[in-house]
Coordinates of C-alpha atoms and ligand atoms in Angstrom, one line a residue:
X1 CA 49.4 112.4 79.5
X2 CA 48.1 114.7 76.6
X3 CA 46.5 117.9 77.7
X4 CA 43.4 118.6 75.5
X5 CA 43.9 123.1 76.7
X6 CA 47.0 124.4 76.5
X7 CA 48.7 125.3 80.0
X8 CA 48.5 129.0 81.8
X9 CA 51.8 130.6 83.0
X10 CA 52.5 130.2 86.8
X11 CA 55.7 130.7 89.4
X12 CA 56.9 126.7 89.9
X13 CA 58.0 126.8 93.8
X14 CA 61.1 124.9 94.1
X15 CA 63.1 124.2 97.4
X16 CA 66.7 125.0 96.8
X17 CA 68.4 122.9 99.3
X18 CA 66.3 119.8 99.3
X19 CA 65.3 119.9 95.5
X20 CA 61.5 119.5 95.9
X21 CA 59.2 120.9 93.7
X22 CA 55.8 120.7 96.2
X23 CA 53.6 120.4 92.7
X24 CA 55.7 118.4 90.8
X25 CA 53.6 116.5 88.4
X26 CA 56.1 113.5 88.5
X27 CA 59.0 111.3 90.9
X28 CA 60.7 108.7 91.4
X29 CA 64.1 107.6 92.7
X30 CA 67.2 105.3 91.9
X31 CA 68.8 103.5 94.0
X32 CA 72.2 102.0 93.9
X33 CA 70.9 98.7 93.0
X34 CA 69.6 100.4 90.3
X35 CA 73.2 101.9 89.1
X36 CA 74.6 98.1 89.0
X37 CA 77.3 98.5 86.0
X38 CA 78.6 102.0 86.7
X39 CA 80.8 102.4 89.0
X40 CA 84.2 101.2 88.7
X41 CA 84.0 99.4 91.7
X42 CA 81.4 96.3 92.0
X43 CA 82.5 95.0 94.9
X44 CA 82.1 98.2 96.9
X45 CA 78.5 98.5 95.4
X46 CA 77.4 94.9 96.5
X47 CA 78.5 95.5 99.6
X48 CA 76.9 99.2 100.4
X49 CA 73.6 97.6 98.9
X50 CA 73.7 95.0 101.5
X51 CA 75.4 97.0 104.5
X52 CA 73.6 100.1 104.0
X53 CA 69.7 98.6 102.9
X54 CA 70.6 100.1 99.3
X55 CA 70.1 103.9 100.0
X56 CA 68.8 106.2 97.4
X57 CA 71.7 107.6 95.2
X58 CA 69.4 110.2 93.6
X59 CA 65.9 111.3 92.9
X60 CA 64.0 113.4 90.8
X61 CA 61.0 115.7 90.7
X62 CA 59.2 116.6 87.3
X63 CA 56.9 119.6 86.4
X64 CA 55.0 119.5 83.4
X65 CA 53.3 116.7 81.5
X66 CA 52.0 118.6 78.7
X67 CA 53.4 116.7 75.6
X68 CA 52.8 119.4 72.8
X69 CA 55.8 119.7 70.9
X70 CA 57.5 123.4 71.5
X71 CA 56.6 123.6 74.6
X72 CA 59.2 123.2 78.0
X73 CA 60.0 120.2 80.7
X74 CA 61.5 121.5 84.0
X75 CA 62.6 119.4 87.1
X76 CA 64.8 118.3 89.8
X77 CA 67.6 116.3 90.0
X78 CA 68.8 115.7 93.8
X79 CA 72.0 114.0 93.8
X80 CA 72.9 112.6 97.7
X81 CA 76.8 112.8 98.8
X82 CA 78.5 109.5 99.1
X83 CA 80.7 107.2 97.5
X84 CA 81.2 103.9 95.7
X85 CA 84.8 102.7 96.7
X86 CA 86.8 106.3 95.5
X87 CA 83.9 106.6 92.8
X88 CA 81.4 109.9 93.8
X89 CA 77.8 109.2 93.6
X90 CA 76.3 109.7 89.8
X91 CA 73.3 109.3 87.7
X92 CA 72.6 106.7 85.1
X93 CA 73.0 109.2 82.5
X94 CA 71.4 109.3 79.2
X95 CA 70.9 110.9 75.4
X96 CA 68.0 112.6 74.3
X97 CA 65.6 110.4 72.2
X98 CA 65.8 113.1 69.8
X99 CA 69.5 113.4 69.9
X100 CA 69.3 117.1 68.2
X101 CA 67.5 118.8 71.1
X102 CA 69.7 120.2 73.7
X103 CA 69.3 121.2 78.0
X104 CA 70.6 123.4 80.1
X105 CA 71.4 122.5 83.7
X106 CA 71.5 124.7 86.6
X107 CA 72.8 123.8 90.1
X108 CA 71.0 125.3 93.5
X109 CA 73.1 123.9 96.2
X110 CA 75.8 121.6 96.5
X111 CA 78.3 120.8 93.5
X112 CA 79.5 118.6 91.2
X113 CA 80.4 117.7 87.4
X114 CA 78.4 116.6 84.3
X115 CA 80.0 113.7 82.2
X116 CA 79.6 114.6 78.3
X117 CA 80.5 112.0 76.0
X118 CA 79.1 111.9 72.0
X119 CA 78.9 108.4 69.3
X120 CA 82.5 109.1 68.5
X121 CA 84.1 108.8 71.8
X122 CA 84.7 112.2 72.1
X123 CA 84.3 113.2 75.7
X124 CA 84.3 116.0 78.5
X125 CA 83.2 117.7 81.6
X126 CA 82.0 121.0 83.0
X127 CA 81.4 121.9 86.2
X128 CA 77.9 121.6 88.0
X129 CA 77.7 124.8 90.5
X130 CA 75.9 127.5 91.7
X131 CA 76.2 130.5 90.0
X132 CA 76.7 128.8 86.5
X133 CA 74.7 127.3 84.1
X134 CA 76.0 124.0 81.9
X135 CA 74.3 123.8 78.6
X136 CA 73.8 120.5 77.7
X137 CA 74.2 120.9 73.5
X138 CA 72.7 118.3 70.8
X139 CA 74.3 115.0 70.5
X140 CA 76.0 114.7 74.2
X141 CA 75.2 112.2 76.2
X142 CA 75.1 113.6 80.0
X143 CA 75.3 112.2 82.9
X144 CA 76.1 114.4 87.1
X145 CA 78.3 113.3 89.7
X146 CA 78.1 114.8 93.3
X147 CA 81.8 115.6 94.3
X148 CA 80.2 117.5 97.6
X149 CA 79.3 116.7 100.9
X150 CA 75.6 118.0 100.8
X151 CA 73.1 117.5 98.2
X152 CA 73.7 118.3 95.2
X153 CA 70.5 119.6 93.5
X154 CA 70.2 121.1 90.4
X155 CA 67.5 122.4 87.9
X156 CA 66.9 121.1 84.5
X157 CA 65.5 122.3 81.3
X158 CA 64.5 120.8 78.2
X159 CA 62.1 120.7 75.0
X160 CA 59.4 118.5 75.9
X161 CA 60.0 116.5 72.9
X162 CA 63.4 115.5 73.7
X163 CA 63.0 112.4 75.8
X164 CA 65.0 110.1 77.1
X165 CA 67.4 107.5 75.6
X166 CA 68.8 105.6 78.5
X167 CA 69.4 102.1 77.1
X168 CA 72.7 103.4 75.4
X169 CA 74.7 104.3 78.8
X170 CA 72.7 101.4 80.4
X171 CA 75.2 99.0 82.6
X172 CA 78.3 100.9 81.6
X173 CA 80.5 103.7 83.1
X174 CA 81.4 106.9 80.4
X175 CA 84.6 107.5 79.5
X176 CA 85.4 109.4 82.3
X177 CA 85.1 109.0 86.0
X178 CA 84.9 111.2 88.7
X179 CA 87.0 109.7 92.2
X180 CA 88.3 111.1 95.0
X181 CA 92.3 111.4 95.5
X182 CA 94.0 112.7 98.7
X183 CA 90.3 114.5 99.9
X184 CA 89.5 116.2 96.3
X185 CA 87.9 115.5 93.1
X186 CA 90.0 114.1 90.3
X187 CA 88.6 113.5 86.7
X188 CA 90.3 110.5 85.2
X189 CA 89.9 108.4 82.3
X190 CA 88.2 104.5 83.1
X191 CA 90.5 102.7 81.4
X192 CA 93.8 103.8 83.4
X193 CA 91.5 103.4 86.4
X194 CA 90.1 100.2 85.5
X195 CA 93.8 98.9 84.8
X196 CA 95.1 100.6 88.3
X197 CA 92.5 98.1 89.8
X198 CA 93.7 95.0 88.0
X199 CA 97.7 95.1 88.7
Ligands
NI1 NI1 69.0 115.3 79.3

């Protein structure tokens, strides 16, 4: 939606724990029949999808829908604790439409990792926690994985003009996974995992 006025200033309530902003201007949710493609592990998606009535993975609460360029898109992401097989719930991940605009992520409760990977394979992580704030820079694609036992809820930030690429992570997993060994997080690379699950 275009806005005709330009928008006043104004405090944005935002529940810390549950990750709701009460005047969001925009929602919606994913669900894990929504993620097919992922996660390492299809059969243990199938099979929560059917056992479990395909729960919500994550969801997501927007404020702002003023499109004039310069100006700032803030939300919600709400990331719920579970797993796929040893995989940790995620997002579907995406770049920016304009891949030169950066974000800055910052978590509220809970805890986790973002996935960074850029066009030339390079990849990485950095940890999603309170107290810290990731900055997403240019060219990254990003997706967050919950590694907690709670929520993980963070706050997002953004040029308005950025948008959202998600067709190029679409049905496939980044380069690197986050699973649970022995009770704690363990970054790995998919392709040792993906072998590991074929011998
Ligand atoms: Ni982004």
């Amino acid at each position: 939606m275009k806005n005709s006025e330009s928008p006043f200033p104004c405090s944005v309530a935002i529940a810390a724990d549950t990750g709701i902003i009460p005047e969001a201007t925009a929602h919606y949710q994913k669900r894990l029949s929504d993620l097919r493609g992922l996660f390492l592990d299809p059969e243990s998606l199938e099979r929560r999808i059917r056992e479990e009535n395909d729960p919500v993975c994550y969801e997501n609460y927007a404020f702002n829908d003023n499109q004039a360029e310069g100006d700032l898109f803030f939300g919600t992401t709400i990331i719920y604790p579970g797993k796929v097989g040893l995989e940790y719930h995620l997002t579907r991940g995406h770049y920016h439409r304009k891949r030169d605009h950066a974000e800055t992520y910052q978590a509220l409760s809970g805890r986790g990792y973002v996935l960074f990977e850029r066009k030339d394979g390079t990849s990485c992580t950095a940890e999603l926690i309170p107290g810290k704030v990731t900055y997403v820079p240019p060219f990254w694609a990003h997706r967050s994985v919950n590694i907690s036992d709670v929520p993980l809820v963070f706050l997002w930030t953004c040029p308005v003009e950025a948008g959202h690429d998600y067709e190029a992570l679409a049905g496939r997993g980044m380069r690197q996974v986050v699973v649970e060994r022995n009770g704690r997080a363990s970054i790995e690379e998919r392709e040792a995992c993906v072998s590991a699950r074929q011998h």
